Coordinates of C-alpha atoms in Angstrom, one line a residue:
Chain A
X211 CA 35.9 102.4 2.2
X212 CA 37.3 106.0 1.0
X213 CA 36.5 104.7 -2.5
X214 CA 36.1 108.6 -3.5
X215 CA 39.3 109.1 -3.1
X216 CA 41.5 110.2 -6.2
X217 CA 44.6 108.6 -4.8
X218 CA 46.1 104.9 -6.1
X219 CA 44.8 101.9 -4.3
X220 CA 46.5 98.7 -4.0
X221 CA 45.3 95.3 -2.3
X222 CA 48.1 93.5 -0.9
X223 CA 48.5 89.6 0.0
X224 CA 50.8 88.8 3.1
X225 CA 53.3 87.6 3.1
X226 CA 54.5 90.6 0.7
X227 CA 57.1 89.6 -1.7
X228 CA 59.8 92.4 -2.4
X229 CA 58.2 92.6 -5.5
X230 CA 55.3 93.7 -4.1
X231 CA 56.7 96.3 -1.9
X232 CA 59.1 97.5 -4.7
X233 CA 55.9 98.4 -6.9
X234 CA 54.1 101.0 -4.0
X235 CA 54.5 105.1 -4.3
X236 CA 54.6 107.0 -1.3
X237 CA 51.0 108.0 -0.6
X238 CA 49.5 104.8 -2.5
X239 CA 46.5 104.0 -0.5
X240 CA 47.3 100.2 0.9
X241 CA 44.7 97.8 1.9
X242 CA 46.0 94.1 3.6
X243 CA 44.7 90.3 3.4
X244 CA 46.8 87.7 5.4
X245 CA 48.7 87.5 9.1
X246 CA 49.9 90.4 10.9
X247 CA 50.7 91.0 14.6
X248 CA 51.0 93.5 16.9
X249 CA 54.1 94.3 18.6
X250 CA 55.4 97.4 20.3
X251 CA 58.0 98.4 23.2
X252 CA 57.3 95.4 25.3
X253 CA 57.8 93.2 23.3
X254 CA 61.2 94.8 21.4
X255 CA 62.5 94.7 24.9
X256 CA 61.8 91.2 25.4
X257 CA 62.8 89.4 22.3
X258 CA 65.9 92.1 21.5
X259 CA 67.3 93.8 24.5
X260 CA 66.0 90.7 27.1
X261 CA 67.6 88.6 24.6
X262 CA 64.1 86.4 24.8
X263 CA 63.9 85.7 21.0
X264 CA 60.4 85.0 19.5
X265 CA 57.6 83.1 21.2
X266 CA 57.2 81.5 17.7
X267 CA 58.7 81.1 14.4
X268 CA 58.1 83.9 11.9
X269 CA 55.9 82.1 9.7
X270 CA 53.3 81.4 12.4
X271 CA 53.3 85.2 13.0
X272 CA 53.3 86.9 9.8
X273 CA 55.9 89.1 8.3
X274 CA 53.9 92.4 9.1
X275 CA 54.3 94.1 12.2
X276 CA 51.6 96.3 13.7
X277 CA 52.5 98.7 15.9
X278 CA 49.3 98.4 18.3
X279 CA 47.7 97.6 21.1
X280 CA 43.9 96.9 20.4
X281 CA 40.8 97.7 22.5
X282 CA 39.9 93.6 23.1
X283 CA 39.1 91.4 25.8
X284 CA 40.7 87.9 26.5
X285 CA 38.2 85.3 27.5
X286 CA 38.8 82.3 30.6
X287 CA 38.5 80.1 27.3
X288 CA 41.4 82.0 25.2
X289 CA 39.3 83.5 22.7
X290 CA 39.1 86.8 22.2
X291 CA 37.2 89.6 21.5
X292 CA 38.7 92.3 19.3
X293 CA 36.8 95.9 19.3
X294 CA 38.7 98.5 17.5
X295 CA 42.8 98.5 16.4
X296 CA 44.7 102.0 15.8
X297 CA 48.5 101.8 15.6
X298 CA 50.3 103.8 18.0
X299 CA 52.9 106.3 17.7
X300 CA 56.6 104.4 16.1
X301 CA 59.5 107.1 16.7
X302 CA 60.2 105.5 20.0
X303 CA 60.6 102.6 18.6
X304 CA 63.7 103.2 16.3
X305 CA 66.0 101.6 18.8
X306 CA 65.1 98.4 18.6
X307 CA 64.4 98.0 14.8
X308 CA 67.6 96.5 13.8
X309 CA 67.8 94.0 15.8
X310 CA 63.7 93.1 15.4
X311 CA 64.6 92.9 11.6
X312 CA 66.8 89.9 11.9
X313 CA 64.7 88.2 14.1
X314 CA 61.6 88.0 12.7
X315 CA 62.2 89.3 9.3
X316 CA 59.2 91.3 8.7
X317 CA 59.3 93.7 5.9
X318 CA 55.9 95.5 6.7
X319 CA 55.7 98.0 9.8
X320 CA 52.5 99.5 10.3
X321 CA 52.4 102.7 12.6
X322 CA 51.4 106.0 13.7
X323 CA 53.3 108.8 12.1
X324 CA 56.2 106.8 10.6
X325 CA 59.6 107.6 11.4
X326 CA 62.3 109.6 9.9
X327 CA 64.4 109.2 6.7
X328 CA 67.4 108.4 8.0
X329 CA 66.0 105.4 10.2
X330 CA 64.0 104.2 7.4
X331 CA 67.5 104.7 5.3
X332 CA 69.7 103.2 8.3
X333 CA 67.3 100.1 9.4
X334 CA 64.4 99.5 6.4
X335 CA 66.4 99.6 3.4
X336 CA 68.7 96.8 4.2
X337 CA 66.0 94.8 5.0
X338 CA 64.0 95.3 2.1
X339 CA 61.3 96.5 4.6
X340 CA 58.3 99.5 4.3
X341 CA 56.5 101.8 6.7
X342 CA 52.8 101.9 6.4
X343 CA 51.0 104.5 8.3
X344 CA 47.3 104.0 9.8
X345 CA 44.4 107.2 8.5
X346 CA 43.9 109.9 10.7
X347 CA 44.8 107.6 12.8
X348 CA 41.3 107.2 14.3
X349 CA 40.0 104.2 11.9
X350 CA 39.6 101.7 14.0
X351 CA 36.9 101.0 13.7
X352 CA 37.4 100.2 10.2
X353 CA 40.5 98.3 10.9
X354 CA 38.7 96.4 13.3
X355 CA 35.8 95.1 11.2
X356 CA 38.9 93.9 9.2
X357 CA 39.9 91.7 11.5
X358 CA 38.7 88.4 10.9
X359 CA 40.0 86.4 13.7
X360 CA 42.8 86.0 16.6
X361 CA 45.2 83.3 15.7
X362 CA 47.7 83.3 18.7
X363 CA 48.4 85.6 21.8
X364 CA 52.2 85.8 23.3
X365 CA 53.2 87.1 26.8
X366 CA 50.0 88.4 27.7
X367 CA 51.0 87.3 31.3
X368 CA 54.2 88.4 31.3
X369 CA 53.5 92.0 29.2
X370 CA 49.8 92.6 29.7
X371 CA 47.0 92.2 27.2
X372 CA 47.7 95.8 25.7
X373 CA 51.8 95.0 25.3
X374 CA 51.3 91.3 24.4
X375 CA 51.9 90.0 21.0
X376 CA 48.2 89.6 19.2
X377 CA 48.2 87.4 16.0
X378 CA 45.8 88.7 13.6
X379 CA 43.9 87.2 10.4
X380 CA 42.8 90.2 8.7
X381 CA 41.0 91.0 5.3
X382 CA 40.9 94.1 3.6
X383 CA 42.6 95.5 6.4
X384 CA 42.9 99.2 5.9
X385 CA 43.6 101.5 4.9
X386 CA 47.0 102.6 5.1
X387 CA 49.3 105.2 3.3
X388 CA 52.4 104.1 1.9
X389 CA 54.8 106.3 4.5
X390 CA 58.2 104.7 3.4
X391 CA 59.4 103.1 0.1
X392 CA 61.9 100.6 -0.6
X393 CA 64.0 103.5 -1.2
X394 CA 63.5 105.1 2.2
X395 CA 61.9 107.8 1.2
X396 CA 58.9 109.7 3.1
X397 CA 55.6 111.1 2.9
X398 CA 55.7 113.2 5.9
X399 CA 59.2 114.4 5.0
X400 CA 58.2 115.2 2.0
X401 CA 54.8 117.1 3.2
X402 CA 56.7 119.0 6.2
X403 CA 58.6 120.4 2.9
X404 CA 55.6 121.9 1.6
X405 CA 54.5 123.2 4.5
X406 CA 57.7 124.6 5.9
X407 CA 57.9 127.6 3.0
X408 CA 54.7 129.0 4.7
X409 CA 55.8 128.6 8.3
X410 CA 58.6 131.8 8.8
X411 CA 55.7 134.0 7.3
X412 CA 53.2 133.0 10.1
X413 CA 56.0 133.7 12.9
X414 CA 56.7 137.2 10.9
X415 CA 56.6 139.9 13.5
X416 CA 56.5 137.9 16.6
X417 CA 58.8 137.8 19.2
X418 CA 60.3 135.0 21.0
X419 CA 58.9 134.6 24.8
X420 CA 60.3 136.8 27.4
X421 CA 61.2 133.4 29.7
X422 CA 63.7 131.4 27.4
X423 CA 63.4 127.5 27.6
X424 CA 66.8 125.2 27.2
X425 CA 66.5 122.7 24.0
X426 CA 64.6 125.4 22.2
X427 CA 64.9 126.3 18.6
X428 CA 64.1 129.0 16.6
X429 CA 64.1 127.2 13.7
X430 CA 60.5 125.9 13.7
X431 CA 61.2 124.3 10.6
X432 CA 62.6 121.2 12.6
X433 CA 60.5 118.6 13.7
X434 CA 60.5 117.5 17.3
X435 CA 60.5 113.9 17.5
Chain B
X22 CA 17.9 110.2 46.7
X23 CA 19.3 109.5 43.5
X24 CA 19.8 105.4 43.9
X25 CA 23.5 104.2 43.5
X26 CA 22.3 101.4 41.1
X27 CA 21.4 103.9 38.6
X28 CA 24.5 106.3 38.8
X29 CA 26.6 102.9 38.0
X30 CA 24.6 101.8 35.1
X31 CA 24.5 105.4 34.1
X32 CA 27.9 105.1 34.0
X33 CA 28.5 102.4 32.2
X34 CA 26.0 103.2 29.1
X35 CA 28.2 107.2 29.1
X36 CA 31.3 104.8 28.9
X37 CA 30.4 103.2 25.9
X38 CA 28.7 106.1 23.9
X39 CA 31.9 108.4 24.9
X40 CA 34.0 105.3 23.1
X41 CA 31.8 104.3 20.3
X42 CA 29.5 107.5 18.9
X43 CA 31.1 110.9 17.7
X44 CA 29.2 113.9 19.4
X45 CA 27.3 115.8 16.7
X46 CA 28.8 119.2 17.1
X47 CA 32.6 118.0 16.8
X48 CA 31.0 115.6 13.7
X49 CA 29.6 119.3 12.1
X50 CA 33.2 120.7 12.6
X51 CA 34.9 118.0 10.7
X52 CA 32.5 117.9 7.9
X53 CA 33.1 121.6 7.7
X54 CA 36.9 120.7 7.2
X55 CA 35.6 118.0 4.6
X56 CA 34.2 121.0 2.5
X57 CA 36.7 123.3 2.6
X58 CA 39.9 120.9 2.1
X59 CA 41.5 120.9 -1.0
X60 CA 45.0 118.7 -0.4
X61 CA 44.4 115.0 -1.7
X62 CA 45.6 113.3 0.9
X63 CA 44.2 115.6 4.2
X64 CA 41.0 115.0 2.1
X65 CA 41.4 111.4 1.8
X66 CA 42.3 111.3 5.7
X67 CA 38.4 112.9 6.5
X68 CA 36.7 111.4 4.6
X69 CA 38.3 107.8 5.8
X70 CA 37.2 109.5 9.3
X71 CA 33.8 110.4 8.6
X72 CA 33.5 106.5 7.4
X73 CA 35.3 105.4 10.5
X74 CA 32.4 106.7 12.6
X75 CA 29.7 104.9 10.4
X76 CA 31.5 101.9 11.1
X77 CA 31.9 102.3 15.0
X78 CA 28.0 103.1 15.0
X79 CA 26.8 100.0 13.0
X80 CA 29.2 97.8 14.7
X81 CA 29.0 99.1 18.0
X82 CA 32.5 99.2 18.6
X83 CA 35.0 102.0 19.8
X84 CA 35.8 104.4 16.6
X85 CA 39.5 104.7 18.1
X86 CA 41.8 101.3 19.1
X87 CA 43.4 103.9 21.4
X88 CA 40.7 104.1 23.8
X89 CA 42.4 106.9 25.1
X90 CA 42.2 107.5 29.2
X91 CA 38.8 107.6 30.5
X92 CA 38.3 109.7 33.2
X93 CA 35.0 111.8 34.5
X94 CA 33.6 115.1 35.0
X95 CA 31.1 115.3 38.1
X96 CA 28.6 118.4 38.5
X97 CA 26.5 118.0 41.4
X98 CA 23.2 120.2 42.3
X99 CA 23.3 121.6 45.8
X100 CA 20.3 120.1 46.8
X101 CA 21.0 116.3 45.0
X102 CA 21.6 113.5 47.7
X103 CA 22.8 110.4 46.2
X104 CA 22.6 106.7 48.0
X105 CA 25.8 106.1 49.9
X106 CA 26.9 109.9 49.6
X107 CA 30.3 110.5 47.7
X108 CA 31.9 107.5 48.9
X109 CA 29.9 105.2 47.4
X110 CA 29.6 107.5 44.0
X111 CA 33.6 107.4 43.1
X112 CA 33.2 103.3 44.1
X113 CA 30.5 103.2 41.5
X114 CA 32.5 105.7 38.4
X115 CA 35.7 103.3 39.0
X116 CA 33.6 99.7 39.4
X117 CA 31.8 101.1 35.6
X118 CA 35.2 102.3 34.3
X119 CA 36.2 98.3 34.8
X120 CA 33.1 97.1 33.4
X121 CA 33.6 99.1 30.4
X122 CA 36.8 98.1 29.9
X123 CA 36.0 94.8 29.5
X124 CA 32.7 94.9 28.0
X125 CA 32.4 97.8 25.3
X126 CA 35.9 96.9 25.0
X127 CA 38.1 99.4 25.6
X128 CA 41.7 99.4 25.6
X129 CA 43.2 99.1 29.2
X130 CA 45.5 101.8 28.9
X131 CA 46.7 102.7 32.5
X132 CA 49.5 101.5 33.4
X133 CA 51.9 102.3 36.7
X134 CA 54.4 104.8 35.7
X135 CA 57.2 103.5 36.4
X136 CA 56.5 99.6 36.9
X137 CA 54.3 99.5 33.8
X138 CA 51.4 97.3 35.7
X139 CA 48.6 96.8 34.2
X140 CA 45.2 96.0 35.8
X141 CA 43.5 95.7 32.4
X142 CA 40.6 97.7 33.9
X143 CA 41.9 101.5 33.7
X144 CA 41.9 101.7 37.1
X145 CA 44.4 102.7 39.6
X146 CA 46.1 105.0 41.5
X147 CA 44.7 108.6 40.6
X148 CA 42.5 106.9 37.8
X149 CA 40.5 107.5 36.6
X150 CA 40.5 111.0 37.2
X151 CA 37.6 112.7 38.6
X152 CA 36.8 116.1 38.8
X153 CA 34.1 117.8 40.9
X154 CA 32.0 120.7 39.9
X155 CA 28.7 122.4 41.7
X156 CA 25.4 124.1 40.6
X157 CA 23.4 125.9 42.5
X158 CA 19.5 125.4 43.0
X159 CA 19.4 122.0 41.2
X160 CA 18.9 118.6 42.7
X161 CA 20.7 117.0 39.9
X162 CA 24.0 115.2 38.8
X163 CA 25.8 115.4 35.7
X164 CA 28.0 112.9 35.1
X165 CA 30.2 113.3 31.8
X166 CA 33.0 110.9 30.4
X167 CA 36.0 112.0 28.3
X168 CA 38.1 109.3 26.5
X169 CA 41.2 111.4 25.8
X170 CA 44.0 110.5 24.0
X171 CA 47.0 110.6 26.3
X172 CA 50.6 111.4 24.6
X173 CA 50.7 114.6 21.9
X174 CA 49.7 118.1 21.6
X175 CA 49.3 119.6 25.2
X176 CA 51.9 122.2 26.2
X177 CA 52.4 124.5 29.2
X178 CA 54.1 127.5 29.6
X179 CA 54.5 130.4 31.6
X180 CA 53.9 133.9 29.6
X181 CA 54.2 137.2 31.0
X182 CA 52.0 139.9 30.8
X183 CA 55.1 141.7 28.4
X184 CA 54.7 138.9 25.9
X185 CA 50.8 140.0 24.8
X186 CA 48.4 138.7 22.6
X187 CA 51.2 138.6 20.4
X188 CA 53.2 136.3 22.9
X189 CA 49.7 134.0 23.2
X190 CA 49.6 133.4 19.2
X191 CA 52.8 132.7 19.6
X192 CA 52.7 129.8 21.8
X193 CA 49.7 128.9 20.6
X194 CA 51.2 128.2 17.1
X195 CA 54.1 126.1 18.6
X196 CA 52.2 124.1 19.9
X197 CA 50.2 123.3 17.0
X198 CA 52.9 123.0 15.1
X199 CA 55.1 120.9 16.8
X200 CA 52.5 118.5 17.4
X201 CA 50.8 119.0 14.2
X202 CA 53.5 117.3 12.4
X203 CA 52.8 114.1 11.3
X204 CA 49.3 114.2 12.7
X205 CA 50.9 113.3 16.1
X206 CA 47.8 115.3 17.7
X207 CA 45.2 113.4 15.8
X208 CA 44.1 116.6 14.1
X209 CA 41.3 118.2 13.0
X210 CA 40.8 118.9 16.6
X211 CA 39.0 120.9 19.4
X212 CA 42.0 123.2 20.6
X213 CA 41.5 124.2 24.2
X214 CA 43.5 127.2 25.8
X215 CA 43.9 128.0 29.0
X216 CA 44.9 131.4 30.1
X217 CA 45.7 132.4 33.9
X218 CA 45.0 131.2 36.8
X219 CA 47.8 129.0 39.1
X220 CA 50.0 126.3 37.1
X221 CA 47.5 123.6 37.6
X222 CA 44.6 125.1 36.9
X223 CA 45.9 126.9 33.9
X224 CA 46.7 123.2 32.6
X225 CA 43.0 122.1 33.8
X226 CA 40.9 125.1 32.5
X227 CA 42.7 124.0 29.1
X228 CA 42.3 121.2 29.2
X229 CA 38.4 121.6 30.1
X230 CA 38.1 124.1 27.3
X231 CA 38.6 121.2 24.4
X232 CA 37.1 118.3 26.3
X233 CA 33.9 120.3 27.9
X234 CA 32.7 122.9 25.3
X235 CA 31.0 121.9 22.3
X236 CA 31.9 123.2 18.8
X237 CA 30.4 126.5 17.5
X238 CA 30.3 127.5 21.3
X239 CA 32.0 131.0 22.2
X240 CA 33.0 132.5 25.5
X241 CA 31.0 134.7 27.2
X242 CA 33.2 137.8 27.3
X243 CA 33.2 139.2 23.4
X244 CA 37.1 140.0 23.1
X245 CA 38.0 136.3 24.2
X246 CA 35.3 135.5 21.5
X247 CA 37.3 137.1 18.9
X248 CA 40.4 135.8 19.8
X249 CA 38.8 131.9 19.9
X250 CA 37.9 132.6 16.4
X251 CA 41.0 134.2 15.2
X252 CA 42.7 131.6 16.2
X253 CA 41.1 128.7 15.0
X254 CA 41.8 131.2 11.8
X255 CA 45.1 131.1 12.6
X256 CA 45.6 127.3 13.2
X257 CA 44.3 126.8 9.6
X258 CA 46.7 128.7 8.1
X259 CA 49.5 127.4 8.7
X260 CA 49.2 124.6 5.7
X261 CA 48.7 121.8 7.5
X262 CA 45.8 119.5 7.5
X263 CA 44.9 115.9 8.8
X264 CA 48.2 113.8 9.5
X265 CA 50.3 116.5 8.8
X266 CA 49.4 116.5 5.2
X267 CA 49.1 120.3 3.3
X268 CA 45.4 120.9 3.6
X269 CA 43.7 123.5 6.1
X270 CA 42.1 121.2 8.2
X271 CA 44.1 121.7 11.6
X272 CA 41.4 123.3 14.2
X273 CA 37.9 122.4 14.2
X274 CA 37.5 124.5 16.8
X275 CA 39.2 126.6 19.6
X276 CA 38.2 127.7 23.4
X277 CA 39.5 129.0 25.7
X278 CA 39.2 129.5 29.5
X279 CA 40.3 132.0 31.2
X280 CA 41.4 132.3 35.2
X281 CA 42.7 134.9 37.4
X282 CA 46.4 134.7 37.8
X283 CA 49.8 136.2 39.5
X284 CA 49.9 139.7 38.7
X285 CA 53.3 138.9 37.3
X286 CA 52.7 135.8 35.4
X287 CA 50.5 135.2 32.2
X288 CA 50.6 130.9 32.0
X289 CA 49.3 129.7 29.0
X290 CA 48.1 126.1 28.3
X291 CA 47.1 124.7 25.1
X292 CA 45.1 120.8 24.5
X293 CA 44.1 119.4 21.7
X294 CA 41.3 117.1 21.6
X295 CA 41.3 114.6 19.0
X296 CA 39.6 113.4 15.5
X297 CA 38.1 110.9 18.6
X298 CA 36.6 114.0 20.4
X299 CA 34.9 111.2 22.8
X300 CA 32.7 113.0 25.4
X301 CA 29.3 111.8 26.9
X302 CA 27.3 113.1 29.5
X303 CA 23.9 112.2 31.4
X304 CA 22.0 113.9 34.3
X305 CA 20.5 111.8 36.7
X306 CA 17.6 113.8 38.7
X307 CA 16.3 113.1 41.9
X308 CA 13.4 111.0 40.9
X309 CA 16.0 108.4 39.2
X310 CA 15.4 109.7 35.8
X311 CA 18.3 109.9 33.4
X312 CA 18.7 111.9 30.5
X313 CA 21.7 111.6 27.9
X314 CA 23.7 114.3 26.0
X315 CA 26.6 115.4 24.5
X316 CA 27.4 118.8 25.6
X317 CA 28.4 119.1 29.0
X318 CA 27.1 122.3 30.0
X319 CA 30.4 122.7 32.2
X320 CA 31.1 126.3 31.4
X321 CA 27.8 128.1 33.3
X322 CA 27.9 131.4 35.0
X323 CA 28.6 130.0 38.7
X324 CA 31.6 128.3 37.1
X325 CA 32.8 131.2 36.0
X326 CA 31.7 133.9 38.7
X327 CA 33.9 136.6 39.2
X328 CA 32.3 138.1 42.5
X329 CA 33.0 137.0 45.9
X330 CA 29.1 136.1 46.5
X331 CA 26.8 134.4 43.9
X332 CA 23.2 135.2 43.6
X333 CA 21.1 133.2 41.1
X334 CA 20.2 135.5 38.4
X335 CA 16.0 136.0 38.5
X336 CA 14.3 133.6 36.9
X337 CA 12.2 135.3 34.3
X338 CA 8.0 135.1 35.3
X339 CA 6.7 132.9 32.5
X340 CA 9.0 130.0 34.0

């Protein structure tokens, strides 16, 4: 599993302690053994806007949320069949955070593409929480093989099977990159600042195009999410 | 008469290849990106990639959770009769884009726009999408399935002829960039661009330019052969690799399709088909024969004829 890598590996056992979490770099390659579960728009609008609470107490769930919908089948007989997991894309999802904080108290997200600094500064910090991000995001195969078995599903009636809540026993589940520390810090911030120093010389001649469109920018510096 | 029993279960097996094994040609591009990368953590992205699609072989399971929207590509021969005529061939792509669903399993990822149902199957209104294409002188179908991703790195926009090549790398980069950030677009990736035609079919000849051509392909006409390669140059310049990360590993590839257009307008779309490139294809002949492949073959000389007739080329005498 990526083992040629030169970057730092850690193997983490959920339910992280702060401890835990307080000892990762940004870009530390994470791998995961314990409960997670996946949980995305639907359900934020459920249990925090809808006012619906949890469909079970944290400690049946896991305290690491995974922001996916996986490629599985549900079975007459409740099992399940899980193919492949990839996370989808969190910025949307920044609304809802606080409130999802204090009511299941995870302090793992695992995404697509993190979020920004100030939400991670704003919502994660005071809830002792990180932001890891899925490979390429692509692996899911991987991520699937470590997936060792479905604990629970919530609300698949009421959300569908791809918003419903999926409770996961996983094993050397991975891997992720660290994306946001308990400082709040992040990776992709901190890459886009790399990057950016190159950017104005590839735009260096060009002209802006003849038809104009509102909300644009010329500073391509500045992200668009 | 091609029997309708074998177009479904033709179907079905292009369904779960398209999910679960990488084509060749995109799998060449990316190890080409492995070579030439040299920041840590774009490296570490590939190379957790080119692992990824081991894993989705040997398990037989989809390399991406995200499943992306199936849809298909149809190409018939001009002489090819199929049971049940074309009726009974769009009953038998959706009935296989259900059984796939459930059975490879993909990730039932259509959903009503605005009241969010969910059939679990993909199915529904408009979907899957399929798309019709002719050949002439064959007595053949090609059926071809393209799992793409759904939400990050397609743009439109409408150039003019005043904004030049220079306007065109322009967008282009944009594009790339915006999306590029944070690996939203699931790069390395087959960048298709489509220039011309009317609003739609600029956004579909893009869009057919990532999903239908293979990697290494060019266009036919030399000077938009250049400008494919220069900017797939271009696209790995800017500094940014897999996931956003500083690396060079941003376009595997990049086609475009071209169409005539407004003599006002230049409209310019740009797709970008993912580290997932899922595409599969089979042709079904009239004797009920099936044979699989990856590339398409969309892009042919009828496709893009110019003229107002069409007259088969000669077939050279040894054939």
């Amino acid at each position: 599993m990526a083992t040629t890598s030169k970057l730092k590996t850690v193997r983490l056992q959920l339910p992280a302690s702060t401890d835990d979490l307080a000892a990762l770099e940004l870009g530390t390659v994470v791998y995961l053994s314990g409960r997670i579960y996946t949980a995305r728009e639907g359900v934020y609008k459920r249990a925090v806007e809808d006012g619906a609470g949890l469909p079970a107490p944290p400690e049946e769930m896991g305290f690491a949320n995974f922001h996916c919908s996986p490629a599985a089948t549900l079975h007459p007989d409740g099992s399940a069949t899980v193919g492949a997991v990839t996370a989808t894309a969190s910025f949307r999802f920044a609304k809802w955070l606080d409130g999802w904080f204090k009511l299941s108290r995870c302090n793992i997200i695992i995404g697509k593409g993190g979020m920004t600094g100030e939400i991670y500064k704003r919502h994660f910090v005071p809830h002792q929480a990180i932001y890891l991000t899925t490979v390429g995001y692509g692996t899911g195969a991987l991520l699937g093989r470590g997936i060792k078995g479905v604990a629970a599903t919530h609300w698949v009636d009421e959300l569908g099977l791809a918003q419903a809540i999926w409770v996961l026993d996983v094993e050397n589940f991975g891997p992720f990159l660290v994306e946001s520390d308990m400082t709040g810090a992040s990776l992709f911030e901190r890459e886009n600042a790399k990057i950016a120093p190159n950017i104005d010389k590839l735009y260096a001649g060009s002209k802006p195009a003849t038809l104009r469109r509102y909300g644009e920018t010329d500073d391509k510096t500045e992200e668009v999410i | 008469m091609i029997p309708i029993t074998t177009l479904q279960k033709t179907a079905e097996q292009l369904m779960a290849k398209a999910a679960i094994e990488i084509p060749e040609d995109y799998l060449g591009g990316l190890r080409a990106c492995a070579d030439t990368e040299k920041g840590d953590l774009s490296a570490f992205v590939i190379q957790a990639m080119l692992e990824n699609y081991e894993a989705a072989k040997e398990d037989r399971r989809a390399m991406c959770g995200d499943t992306g929207v199936p849809r298909w590509y149809v190409k018939i021969g001009n002489e090819a009769r199929s049971e049940g005529g074309p009726i009974a061939l769009e009953a038998a792509l959706r009935r296989a884009t259900a059984n796939a669903t459930h059975n490879v399993p993909l990730r039932p990822n259509r959903v009503h726009p605005l009241w969010r149902t969910d059939h679990n199957n993909n199915c529904g209104i408009g979907a899957p999408e399929i798309e019709y294409a002719f050949h002439p002188d064959a007595d053949w179908i090609d059926l071809t399935t393209v799992h793409k991703g759904g939400l990050f790195g397609s743009d439109y926009r409408m150039l003019f002829p005043g904004d030049g090549i220079e306007g065109i790398k322009r967008f282009y980069l944009d594009t790339l960039i915006a999306f590029g950030r944070r690996g939203l677009a699931c790069q390395p990736a087959i960048v298709g661009v489509g220039l011309g035609g009317s609003k739609d079919i600029c956004m579909v000849l893009g869009k057919q330019a990532a999903c239908l051509r293979t990697v290494g392909s060019r266009n036919p006409d030399p000077k938009i052969a250049a400008l494919e390669a220069e900017l797939k140059d271009i696209g790995n310049t800017i500094g940014m690799g897999a996931m956003g990360f500083m690396g060079s590993s941003m376009v595997v590839d990049c086609h475009i399709e071209v169409g005539y257009c407004h003599t006002g307008g230049m409209p310019m779309s740009v797709h970008m088909f993912c580290l997932s490139s899922r595409r599969a294809t089979a042709r079904i002949h009239a004797d009920g024969r099936v044979e699989f492949r990856t590339d398409p073959l969309w892009f042919t000389d009828y496709m893009r004829r110019a003229t107002v007739e069409w007259e088969t080329p000669q077939r050279v005498a040894a054939e």
